[in-house]
Coordinates of C-alpha atoms in Angstrom, one line a residue:
X1 CA 0.0 0.0 0.0
X2 CA 2.1 2.9 -1.3
X3 CA 1.9 6.2 0.6
X4 CA -0.6 8.6 -0.9
X5 CA -1.6 12.2 -0.3
X6 CA -5.1 12.0 1.2
X7 CA -7.8 14.5 1.7
X8 CA -8.7 15.3 5.3
X9 CA -11.5 12.7 5.4
X10 CA -9.2 10.0 4.1
X11 CA -6.6 10.6 6.9
X12 CA -8.7 8.6 9.4
X13 CA -9.0 5.7 7.1
X14 CA -5.3 5.7 6.3
X15 CA -4.3 5.9 9.9
X16 CA -6.6 3.0 10.8
X17 CA -5.1 0.9 8.0
X18 CA -1.6 1.6 9.2
X19 CA -2.5 0.7 12.8
X20 CA -4.0 -2.6 11.7
X21 CA -0.8 -3.4 9.7
X22 CA 1.4 -2.5 12.7
X23 CA -0.7 -4.7 15.1
X24 CA 0.1 -7.7 12.9
X25 CA 3.9 -7.1 13.0
X26 CA 5.8 -9.9 14.7
X27 CA 9.2 -9.5 12.9
X28 CA 10.9 -6.1 12.4
X29 CA 13.8 -6.0 10.0
X30 CA 16.1 -3.0 9.2
X31 CA 18.6 -1.9 6.6
X32 CA 21.7 -0.5 8.3
X33 CA 23.4 2.3 6.3
X34 CA 21.0 5.2 5.9
X35 CA 18.6 3.7 8.4
X36 CA 20.5 2.9 11.6
X37 CA 23.3 5.2 10.5
X38 CA 23.3 8.6 8.7
X39 CA 24.5 6.8 5.5
X40 CA 28.0 8.3 5.9
X41 CA 31.1 6.1 5.8
X42 CA 33.9 7.5 7.8
X43 CA 37.5 6.4 7.4
X44 CA 40.6 7.4 9.5
X45 CA 44.0 7.9 8.1
X46 CA 45.0 4.5 9.3
X47 CA 42.1 2.9 7.4
X48 CA 39.7 2.3 10.3
X49 CA 36.0 2.5 9.4
X50 CA 33.5 4.2 11.7
X51 CA 29.7 4.3 11.8
X52 CA 27.6 6.3 14.2
X53 CA 24.6 4.5 15.6
X54 CA 21.8 6.3 17.5
X55 CA 21.3 4.9 21.1
X56 CA 17.6 5.8 20.9
X57 CA 17.2 3.5 17.9
X58 CA 19.0 0.8 20.0
X59 CA 16.5 1.3 22.9
X60 CA 13.6 1.0 20.4
X61 CA 15.0 -2.3 19.1
X62 CA 15.3 -3.6 22.7
X63 CA 11.7 -2.5 23.5
X64 CA 10.4 -4.4 20.4
X65 CA 12.3 -7.5 21.6
X66 CA 10.9 -7.2 25.1
X67 CA 7.4 -7.0 23.5
X68 CA 8.2 -10.4 21.8
X69 CA 9.1 -9.2 18.3
X70 CA 11.9 -10.8 16.3
X71 CA 14.4 -8.2 15.1
X72 CA 16.8 -8.4 12.1
X73 CA 19.3 -6.6 10.1
X74 CA 19.7 -6.9 6.3
X75 CA 22.6 -5.0 4.7
X76 CA 24.7 -5.2 1.6
X77 CA 27.8 -4.2 3.6
X78 CA 29.9 -6.7 5.4
X79 CA 31.6 -5.1 8.5
X80 CA 32.6 -6.1 11.9
X81 CA 31.0 -2.9 13.2
X82 CA 27.5 -4.1 12.1
X83 CA 28.2 -7.5 13.7
X84 CA 29.3 -5.8 17.0
X85 CA 26.2 -3.6 17.0
X86 CA 23.9 -6.5 16.4
X87 CA 25.6 -8.5 19.1
X88 CA 25.3 -5.7 21.6
X89 CA 21.6 -5.4 20.9
X90 CA 21.1 -9.2 20.8
X91 CA 19.6 -9.0 17.3
X92 CA 19.0 -12.7 16.3
X93 CA 18.7 -12.3 12.5
X94 CA 21.9 -10.6 11.0
X95 CA 22.3 -10.8 7.3
X96 CA 25.4 -9.0 5.8
X97 CA 26.5 -9.1 2.2
X98 CA 22.8 -9.2 1.2
X99 CA 22.2 -9.0 -2.6
X100 CA 18.6 -10.1 -2.6
X101 CA 16.9 -8.6 0.5
X102 CA 13.5 -10.0 -0.4
X103 CA 14.8 -13.5 -0.5
X104 CA 16.3 -12.9 2.9
X105 CA 13.0 -11.5 4.2
X106 CA 11.2 -14.6 2.9
X107 CA 13.7 -16.9 4.6
X108 CA 13.4 -15.1 7.9
X109 CA 9.6 -15.2 8.0
X110 CA 9.6 -18.9 7.0
X111 CA 12.2 -19.8 9.7
X112 CA 9.9 -18.2 12.3
X113 CA 6.7 -19.6 11.0
X114 CA 5.4 -16.2 9.9
X115 CA 4.1 -14.6 6.7
X116 CA 5.4 -11.4 5.0
X117 CA 2.2 -9.7 6.2
X118 CA 3.5 -10.2 9.8
X119 CA 6.8 -8.5 8.9
X120 CA 7.9 -4.8 8.9
X121 CA 10.9 -3.5 7.1
X122 CA 12.6 -0.1 7.1
X123 CA 14.9 0.8 4.2
X124 CA 16.2 3.9 2.4
X125 CA 17.5 3.0 -1.0
X126 CA 16.6 1.3 -4.3
X127 CA 18.0 -2.1 -3.1
X128 CA 15.4 -2.1 -0.4
X129 CA 12.4 -1.6 -2.7
X130 CA 11.4 -5.3 -3.3
X131 CA 11.5 -6.1 0.4
X132 CA 9.6 -2.9 1.3
X133 CA 6.8 -3.7 -1.2
X134 CA 6.4 -7.3 0.0
X135 CA 6.0 -6.8 3.8
X136 CA 2.9 -5.9 5.8
X137 CA 4.3 -2.6 7.0
X138 CA 7.1 -0.6 5.3
X139 CA 8.8 2.6 6.2
X140 CA 11.7 4.8 5.3
X141 CA 13.6 7.6 7.1
X142 CA 12.7 11.2 6.2
X143 CA 15.8 11.3 4.0
X144 CA 15.1 8.0 2.1
X145 CA 15.4 8.3 -1.7
X146 CA 12.3 9.7 -3.4
X147 CA 11.5 6.4 -5.1
X148 CA 11.5 4.7 -1.7
X149 CA 9.4 7.4 -0.1
X150 CA 6.8 6.9 -2.8
X151 CA 6.7 3.1 -2.3
X152 CA 6.4 2.8 1.5
X153 CA 3.5 2.9 3.9
X154 CA 5.1 5.5 6.1
X155 CA 7.8 8.1 5.8
X156 CA 9.4 8.9 9.2
X157 CA 9.8 12.4 10.5
X158 CA 13.3 11.5 11.6
X159 CA 16.3 10.9 9.3
X160 CA 18.4 7.8 9.1
X161 CA 20.7 7.5 12.1
X162 CA 18.7 10.2 13.9
X163 CA 15.9 8.2 15.5
X164 CA 13.9 6.8 12.5
X165 CA 14.0 3.3 13.9
X166 CA 12.9 4.4 17.3
X167 CA 10.0 6.3 15.7
X168 CA 8.8 3.2 14.0
X169 CA 9.4 1.0 17.1
X170 CA 7.3 3.4 19.2
X171 CA 4.5 3.4 16.6
X172 CA 4.4 -0.5 16.5
X173 CA 4.4 -0.7 20.3
X174 CA 1.6 1.9 20.5
X175 CA -0.5 0.0 17.9
X176 CA 0.0 -3.2 19.9
X177 CA -0.9 -1.4 23.1
X178 CA 2.5 -2.2 24.7
X179 CA 3.8 0.1 27.4
X180 CA 7.1 0.0 29.2
X181 CA 8.3 1.6 32.3
X182 CA 11.7 3.2 32.6
X183 CA 13.4 -0.1 33.5
X184 CA 11.9 -1.7 30.3
X185 CA 9.6 -4.1 32.1
X186 CA 6.1 -4.5 30.5
X187 CA 3.3 -2.7 32.3
X188 CA -0.4 -2.5 31.7

């Protein structure tokens, strides 16, 4: 369901449709560069590579996990930095060097006995489009490419690496009625 400009009366219908889609989500997968990072690649004189990750995105991922969602990363890059970040956040599905992100999404949902309609994906570039179009709920950061912004269900207010993942995590949790106290334990 590509994002469309709606008249005032259609906003309520669109919002209800998005909430229904988010309630079904049981697996949340993310691209890395341009989603969890600002899409920059930083190199030192000695050749070290750096990426900046947003800690609020990390907390959003942890909150989704505490609510019982499976989390995953799908990226074309292959770096130790991504593996370290995934390990720190205990992300169970980590797929680096991904050339066919849709095939990886299909494999993830099958492994967990889910359907693509129970999956959400956030990506920012053309190599994410097939996966974005296949899942039950799709999103892109505010600075995702124009073709991606046209294809997704939701365009974040936040940019990649600046809280876009947390924005989506909070929306999914709100749609599911999940609330967490400051220690991260589920409350009613």
